[in-house]
Structures are given as C-alpha cells and as structure tokens.
Amino acid sequence: MDGVTEQPATGARTAEPLTQYVQRVSRRVRSFDARHPLVWDLHLTGFWVTAALIDYYGGGWLNVTRAPDSPHWLVLTLSLGLSAPLLWRRTHPRAVLLALTPFALVNAWTGITLQAVMLHLLVVFHIALRRPARSLWWAAALLTASAAVTAVRHPQGGGPDQDIVPVLMTFAVATAIGITVRTRRDHTETLEDRARRLEIERDQQARLAAAAERARIAREMHDIIGHNLSVITGLADGGKYAAAKSPERAAQALNAIATTSRQALGELRRLLDVLREEEHPEEAPGPQLAPQPGLTDLDQLVGGVRAAGLPVDLTVTGTPALSPGRQLTVYRVLQESLTNTLKHAGPGTTARIELSYEENGAVTATVTDTGRGGPAPGPDGRGLPGMRERTALYGGTLEAGPRPHPARGWRVHLSLPEESPQ
C-alpha cells in the first residue's frame, strides 16, 4: 500500500517520502490517462500546436530558416501539418509518421526548416514503445531522407554531416527512451501478473485446505456419531426386550446407554473445542483437551460393541509401536467396521478382529463377521471412503467386501506399511 513502511526486521528498503509522493502522483496520472486517454492527447497536441503557432507568429522561425523569403501561408501550413497529427500518435504512430513525412520533405526542400520538424521524435518514441522493432528501420529512413534533402538542397559550410548526424543522434535518443520505458512497463506488468497469480494460488490453497479440513471434520463426526448411535441403538433394543423378563438387565442397558452417550458428547466437545481454537487462536486457551482415541482404547471399543449385543473375538499379535496418527487410523477403521456390522449384519452375527504388529512398525488388521453381508456403501457414504482416505494418508491399503463363498459375512482388511523415518 502507498505510504506503508516495512518493519526493520524484514530487511526491506523503505522509500523516501518524496519518492512515495512522486509514485502516488504518477499512479494517479496514469490511472486518469487510462480512463480518459483523449483528454491527455488533446492537451499535449494543443500545447505543441500552440508552440508551433507562436514560433510562426513571433517570427522565431526566421532565426533558423534557410529561406527567409518563403510565403507565410506555406510556413503556417507546415507549422500545423507538423503538429496537429500528433493527436493520434499513441493509437496510430506509424500512420502519423507517414502523415508527417510529406510536410517534413516540403520543409526540407524549401529550406524553411521549421523547428516543429523535431516533433517527429515524439512519434519515434511511441513507435519504439508500442510497435515491433522492425518499424524503427523505416522510421529512421524517413527521418534521414528529409535531413538528406536539406543537406543537398541547402548545404552549409560544415557539409552534409551537420544536417544528418544530429538527426540520427536524436533519433537514437528517442528510440532508447522508448525502449527503456517499454522494458520497464513490460517488467512491471510481469510482476503484477505474477502477484495476481500468486494471490489466486494462495486463495486456491486456502480453499483446498478448508475443503480438506471439512472432510476431516466430517470423517471424525461420522466416526463418533455413527459408532456411538449404533451402540446406543443396539443397547436400547436389548433393553426393550429384557425389560419385561429381567429388569436388572434393562437397567444395565440404560447405564451403558448413558455411558456411551456421555462418551460421544465428550468426543464431540473436544472436536468443537479444537475448531474454536483454530478459528480464534488469539484467545486464551480453553480447557485441557483429551487426546484422540488410540490403540489403548481398543478394549473399551470392543467392550461397548459387546454390550450392544455383538459378540467380538479380539486377537492381538505383537507389540504396538505406532505414532498417534497411525493409531487413530487403525482405531477408526476397526470402529467403522464394527459399526457397519452392528447396522447391517443382522441378528445372531459374530465378529472377529485379528490385529498384528510387525517389528518394523507395519501393522495389519482384519475384521470379519458372519452376518448376511450386503452391497458396498454408495459413493455418497462416508464410511468406506473415509476409511480409504485415512489409510491412504499413510501409504496403506484397505480391502473391503463380502467373504468368499461358501463363507458368509463381510471382511475388511487394513495394511499399513513400515513408517518412514522423519
């Protein structure tokens, strides 16, 4: 922003106040010119036409002319012809140069040699600024031609070089200025385009990060709510059937429902507290957050599923040595598999979990059930896609599908490779 200085720690050089003021004024002038180009063209053309007329009416042309007896109407015509076409110098510089050339040749042939012929340099500047470089060759030829006519028709003591060399030198200066401004403009446009692309890329990265965060939250919400509601449903159904014959079992089911509900609410509160901390990092920290579930909570998970009426056999081989993220992935995959069994397997189903830890940090987990099986979740479901996404984060594989005939039920197999050293 204009006038904003960088902090000293950044090491950036701060512009002087005068430089900043000049830059602001320059930007405002360019902005006005971009919106109203004809206003600036009319003012500049009017200035040079006025200067040419003053040179004519004030007799200044007599100080440099080589033909003082030239008719005044011709001098006035040449003065206007060499200045008025400048109105279109920016939009059609080559056409303007061609329009000025006949007046310049007449000016050279007659020896009037008006100073207004130097306005060719403005057109040369705009050719160098806006047109291909090859246009400068014939522009130089046109200017040299008029200078050569003057040198031949009205020679001076210094020889032809006195008329031709100054024209070539001024042409080179005007061309150099035009190329310099053009290079500077192209460089600025390149920087602005790069800044715009970086801003767009930054916004895209922010949107992608937000989408990934929404997907992560959706997975966590699905795992928490889906599993706990499935357990609560199983407990409620069992308690309903046990209420008439065994009130004690019904009371146990209600206690289990209350415990599961409180556990689900606690996990949801932790998730929402994390979201609030991410949205307002400047606020004071809230209550201490419990860690995400891991493999140490696996017995509690299996116990809750058993309480909901699904017999589960758990077999563990090896000693776990996994990072918290990999532990959460294994836990969520097992939780989702058991939840799907509770939902879809039907009555009389049993489940089996085989969990194996390798010495190199790899882990495999297989969950099978003896239910009636069923079709894979649709594309809009978050269960199986969520498990695959979690597994892919650690380079693992997940297989899910009906068990091969003649066995009944469903099988989920998770395999995580050895964890790469950081």
mmCIF file with all atom_site columns, N, CA and C in Angstrom, residues 291-325:
data_model
loop_
_atom_site.group_PDB
_atom_site.id
_atom_site.type_symbol
_atom_site.label_atom_id
_atom_site.label_alt_id
_atom_site.label_comp_id
_atom_site.label_asym_id
_atom_site.label_entity_id
_atom_site.label_seq_id
_atom_site.pdbx_PDB_ins_code
_atom_site.Cartn_x
_atom_site.Cartn_y
_atom_site.Cartn_z
_atom_site.occupancy
_atom_site.B_iso_or_equiv
_atom_site.pdbx_formal_charge
_atom_site.auth_seq_id
_atom_site.auth_comp_id
_atom_site.auth_asym_id
_atom_site.auth_atom_id
_atom_site.pdbx_PDB_model_num
ATOM 1   N N  . PRO A 1 291 ? -6.654  -36.571 24.547 1.00 0.00 ? 291 PRO A N  1
ATOM 2   C CA . PRO A 1 291 ? -6.098  -36.991 23.259 1.00 0.00 ? 291 PRO A CA 1
ATOM 3   C C  . PRO A 1 291 ? -7.117  -37.754 22.440 1.00 0.00 ? 291 PRO A C  1
ATOM 4   N N  . GLN A 1 292 ? -6.826  -37.860 21.128 1.00 0.00 ? 292 GLN A N  1
ATOM 5   C CA . GLN A 1 292 ? -7.664  -38.656 20.243 1.00 0.00 ? 292 GLN A CA 1
ATOM 6   C C  . GLN A 1 292 ? -7.566  -40.126 20.648 1.00 0.00 ? 292 GLN A C  1
ATOM 7   N N  . PRO A 1 293 ? -8.598  -40.898 20.370 1.00 0.00 ? 293 PRO A N  1
ATOM 8   C CA . PRO A 1 293 ? -8.534  -42.316 20.733 1.00 0.00 ? 293 PRO A CA 1
ATOM 9   C C  . PRO A 1 293 ? -7.384  -43.019 20.020 1.00 0.00 ? 293 PRO A C  1
ATOM 10  N N  . GLY A 1 294 ? -6.802  -44.018 20.708 1.00 0.00 ? 294 GLY A N  1
ATOM 11  C CA . GLY A 1 294 ? -5.711  -44.799 20.153 1.00 0.00 ? 294 GLY A CA 1
ATOM 12  C C  . GLY A 1 294 ? -5.912  -46.275 20.435 1.00 0.00 ? 294 GLY A C  1
ATOM 13  N N  . LEU A 1 295 ? -4.860  -47.032 20.253 1.00 0.00 ? 295 LEU A N  1
ATOM 14  C CA . LEU A 1 295 ? -4.963  -48.478 20.431 1.00 0.00 ? 295 LEU A CA 1
ATOM 15  C C  . LEU A 1 295 ? -5.164  -48.864 21.888 1.00 0.00 ? 295 LEU A C  1
ATOM 16  N N  . THR A 1 296 ? -4.802  -47.973 22.823 1.00 0.00 ? 296 THR A N  1
ATOM 17  C CA . THR A 1 296 ? -5.069  -48.271 24.230 1.00 0.00 ? 296 THR A CA 1
ATOM 18  C C  . THR A 1 296 ? -6.557  -48.254 24.549 1.00 0.00 ? 296 THR A C  1
ATOM 19  N N  . ASP A 1 297 ? -7.350  -47.627 23.670 1.00 0.00 ? 297 ASP A N  1
ATOM 20  C CA . ASP A 1 297 ? -8.795  -47.580 23.874 1.00 0.00 ? 297 ASP A CA 1
ATOM 21  C C  . ASP A 1 297 ? -9.511  -48.701 23.140 1.00 0.00 ? 297 ASP A C  1
ATOM 22  N N  . LEU A 1 298 ? -8.763  -49.632 22.578 1.00 0.00 ? 298 LEU A N  1
ATOM 23  C CA . LEU A 1 298 ? -9.390  -50.680 21.780 1.00 0.00 ? 298 LEU A CA 1
ATOM 24  C C  . LEU A 1 298 ? -10.261 -51.611 22.636 1.00 0.00 ? 298 LEU A C  1
ATOM 25  N N  . ASP A 1 299 ? -9.792  -51.923 23.850 1.00 0.00 ? 299 ASP A N  1
ATOM 26  C CA . ASP A 1 299 ? -10.595 -52.779 24.724 1.00 0.00 ? 299 ASP A CA 1
ATOM 27  C C  . ASP A 1 299 ? -11.932 -52.118 25.078 1.00 0.00 ? 299 ASP A C  1
ATOM 28  N N  . GLN A 1 300 ? -11.891 -50.823 25.301 1.00 0.00 ? 300 GLN A N  1
ATOM 29  C CA . GLN A 1 300 ? -13.136 -50.111 25.600 1.00 0.00 ? 300 GLN A CA 1
ATOM 30  C C  . GLN A 1 300 ? -14.079 -50.138 24.405 1.00 0.00 ? 300 GLN A C  1
ATOM 31  N N  . LEU A 1 301 ? -13.511 -49.995 23.184 1.00 0.00 ? 301 LEU A N  1
ATOM 32  C CA . LEU A 1 301 ? -14.332 -50.050 21.975 1.00 0.00 ? 301 LEU A CA 1
ATOM 33  C C  . LEU A 1 301 ? -14.996 -51.422 21.839 1.00 0.00 ? 301 LEU A C  1
ATOM 34  N N  . VAL A 1 302 ? -14.210 -52.470 21.997 1.00 0.00 ? 302 VAL A N  1
ATOM 35  C CA . VAL A 1 302 ? -14.760 -53.832 21.864 1.00 0.00 ? 302 VAL A CA 1
ATOM 36  C C  . VAL A 1 302 ? -15.782 -54.099 22.963 1.00 0.00 ? 302 VAL A C  1
ATOM 37  N N  . GLY A 1 303 ? -15.498 -53.614 24.175 1.00 0.00 ? 303 GLY A N  1
ATOM 38  C CA . GLY A 1 303 ? -16.456 -53.815 25.255 1.00 0.00 ? 303 GLY A CA 1
ATOM 39  C C  . GLY A 1 303 ? -17.784 -53.146 24.989 1.00 0.00 ? 303 GLY A C  1
ATOM 40  N N  . GLY A 1 304 ? -17.757 -51.935 24.412 1.00 0.00 ? 304 GLY A N  1
ATOM 41  C CA . GLY A 1 304 ? -19.013 -51.265 24.092 1.00 0.00 ? 304 GLY A CA 1
ATOM 42  C C  . GLY A 1 304 ? -19.810 -52.000 23.038 1.00 0.00 ? 304 GLY A C  1
ATOM 43  N N  . VAL A 1 305 ? -19.105 -52.547 22.029 1.00 0.00 ? 305 VAL A N  1
ATOM 44  C CA . VAL A 1 305 ? -19.802 -53.288 20.989 1.00 0.00 ? 305 VAL A CA 1
ATOM 45  C C  . VAL A 1 305 ? -20.402 -54.586 21.557 1.00 0.00 ? 305 VAL A C  1
ATOM 46  N N  . ARG A 1 306 ? -19.643 -55.255 22.432 1.00 0.00 ? 306 ARG A N  1
ATOM 47  C CA . ARG A 1 306 ? -20.187 -56.459 23.057 1.00 0.00 ? 306 ARG A CA 1
ATOM 48  C C  . ARG A 1 306 ? -21.410 -56.135 23.889 1.00 0.00 ? 306 ARG A C  1
ATOM 49  N N  . ALA A 1 307 ? -21.373 -55.006 24.602 1.00 0.00 ? 307 ALA A N  1
ATOM 50  C CA . ALA A 1 307 ? -22.528 -54.615 25.401 1.00 0.00 ? 307 ALA A CA 1
ATOM 51  C C  . ALA A 1 307 ? -23.735 -54.326 24.536 1.00 0.00 ? 307 ALA A C  1
ATOM 52  N N  . ALA A 1 308 ? -23.502 -53.909 23.284 1.00 0.00 ? 308 ALA A N  1
ATOM 53  C CA . ALA A 1 308 ? -24.609 -53.630 22.379 1.00 0.00 ? 308 ALA A CA 1
ATOM 54  C C  . ALA A 1 308 ? -25.192 -54.898 21.773 1.00 0.00 ? 308 ALA A C  1
ATOM 55  N N  . GLY A 1 309 ? -24.600 -56.075 22.077 1.00 0.00 ? 309 GLY A N  1
ATOM 56  C CA . GLY A 1 309 ? -25.172 -57.319 21.620 1.00 0.00 ? 309 GLY A CA 1
ATOM 57  C C  . GLY A 1 309 ? -24.421 -58.005 20.504 1.00 0.00 ? 309 GLY A C  1
ATOM 58  N N  . LEU A 1 310 ? -23.221 -57.546 20.144 1.00 0.00 ? 310 LEU A N  1
ATOM 59  C CA . LEU A 1 310 ? -22.446 -58.186 19.078 1.00 0.00 ? 310 LEU A CA 1
ATOM 60  C C  . LEU A 1 310 ? -21.236 -58.868 19.698 1.00 0.00 ? 310 LEU A C  1
ATOM 61  N N  . PRO A 1 311 ? -21.198 -60.191 19.717 1.00 0.00 ? 311 PRO A N  1
ATOM 62  C CA . PRO A 1 311 ? -20.016 -60.880 20.244 1.00 0.00 ? 311 PRO A CA 1
ATOM 63  C C  . PRO A 1 311 ? -18.796 -60.607 19.358 1.00 0.00 ? 311 PRO A C  1
ATOM 64  N N  . VAL A 1 312 ? -17.707 -60.192 19.981 1.00 0.00 ? 312 VAL A N  1
ATOM 65  C CA . VAL A 1 312 ? -16.486 -59.846 19.252 1.00 0.00 ? 312 VAL A CA 1
ATOM 66  C C  . VAL A 1 312 ? -15.324 -60.625 19.852 1.00 0.00 ? 312 VAL A C  1
ATOM 67  N N  . ASP A 1 313 ? -14.567 -61.283 18.995 1.00 0.00 ? 313 ASP A N  1
ATOM 68  C CA . ASP A 1 313 ? -13.365 -62.010 19.405 1.00 0.00 ? 313 ASP A CA 1
ATOM 69  C C  . ASP A 1 313 ? -12.156 -61.211 18.925 1.00 0.00 ? 313 ASP A C  1
ATOM 70  N N  . LEU A 1 314 ? -11.292 -60.810 19.847 1.00 0.00 ? 314 LEU A N  1
ATOM 71  C CA . LEU A 1 314 ? -10.140 -59.966 19.539 1.00 0.00 ? 314 LEU A CA 1
ATOM 72  C C  . LEU A 1 314 ? -8.861  -60.758 19.739 1.00 0.00 ? 314 LEU A C  1
ATOM 73  N N  . THR A 1 315 ? -8.021  -60.788 18.696 1.00 0.00 ? 315 THR A N  1
ATOM 74  C CA . THR A 1 315 ? -6.724  -61.454 18.757 1.00 0.00 ? 315 THR A CA 1
ATOM 75  C C  . THR A 1 315 ? -5.647  -60.452 18.370 1.00 0.00 ? 315 THR A C  1
ATOM 76  N N  . VAL A 1 316 ? -4.678  -60.251 19.244 1.00 0.00 ? 316 VAL A N  1
ATOM 77  C CA . VAL A 1 316 ? -3.605  -59.286 19.009 1.00 0.00 ? 316 VAL A CA 1
ATOM 78  C C  . VAL A 1 316 ? -2.282  -60.019 19.023 1.00 0.00 ? 316 VAL A C  1
ATOM 79  N N  . THR A 1 317 ? -1.456  -59.748 18.005 1.00 0.00 ? 317 THR A N  1
ATOM 80  C CA . THR A 1 317 ? -0.130  -60.349 17.887 1.00 0.00 ? 317 THR A CA 1
ATOM 81  C C  . THR A 1 317 ? 0.907   -59.238 17.799 1.00 0.00 ? 317 THR A C  1
ATOM 82  N N  . GLY A 1 318 ? 1.946   -59.334 18.608 1.00 0.00 ? 318 GLY A N  1
ATOM 83  C CA . GLY A 1 318 ? 2.999   -58.330 18.572 1.00 0.00 ? 318 GLY A CA 1
ATOM 84  C C  . GLY A 1 318 ? 2.723   -57.181 19.523 1.00 0.00 ? 318 GLY A C  1
ATOM 85  N N  . THR A 1 319 ? 3.663   -56.252 19.548 1.00 0.00 ? 319 THR A N  1
ATOM 86  C CA . THR A 1 319 ? 3.587   -55.076 20.429 1.00 0.00 ? 319 THR A CA 1
ATOM 87  C C  . THR A 1 319 ? 3.452   -53.821 19.571 1.00 0.00 ? 319 THR A C  1
ATOM 88  N N  . PRO A 1 320 ? 2.435   -52.988 19.844 1.00 0.00 ? 320 PRO A N  1
ATOM 89  C CA . PRO A 1 320 ? 2.254   -51.791 19.016 1.00 0.00 ? 320 PRO A CA 1
ATOM 90  C C  . PRO A 1 320 ? 3.356   -50.767 19.266 1.00 0.00 ? 320 PRO A C  1
ATOM 91  N N  . ALA A 1 321 ? 3.860   -50.184 18.179 1.00 0.00 ? 321 ALA A N  1
ATOM 92  C CA . ALA A 1 321 ? 4.850   -49.099 18.250 1.00 0.00 ? 321 ALA A CA 1
ATOM 93  C C  . ALA A 1 321 ? 4.535   -48.114 17.129 1.00 0.00 ? 321 ALA A C  1
ATOM 94  N N  . LEU A 1 322 ? 3.344   -47.519 17.225 1.00 0.00 ? 322 LEU A N  1
ATOM 95  C CA . LEU A 1 322 ? 2.838   -46.652 16.160 1.00 0.00 ? 322 LEU A CA 1
ATOM 96  C C  . LEU A 1 322 ? 2.721   -45.221 16.645 1.00 0.00 ? 322 LEU A C  1
ATOM 97  N N  . SER A 1 323 ? 2.828   -44.296 15.693 1.00 0.00 ? 323 SER A N  1
ATOM 98  C CA . SER A 1 323 ? 2.611   -42.889 16.003 1.00 0.00 ? 323 SER A CA 1
ATOM 99  C C  . SER A 1 323 ? 1.128   -42.647 16.288 1.00 0.00 ? 323 SER A C  1
ATOM 100 N N  . PRO A 1 324 ? 0.793   -41.537 16.972 1.00 0.00 ? 324 PRO A N  1
ATOM 101 C CA . PRO A 1 324 ? -0.618  -41.279 17.301 1.00 0.00 ? 324 PRO A CA 1
ATOM 102 C C  . PRO A 1 324 ? -1.522  -41.240 16.073 1.00 0.00 ? 324 PRO A C  1
ATOM 103 N N  . GLY A 1 325 ? -1.016  -40.692 14.952 1.00 0.00 ? 325 GLY A N  1
ATOM 104 C CA . GLY A 1 325 ? -1.852  -40.622 13.760 1.00 0.00 ? 325 GLY A CA 1
ATOM 105 C C  . GLY A 1 325 ? -2.169  -41.994 13.199 1.00 0.00 ? 325 GLY A C  1
#
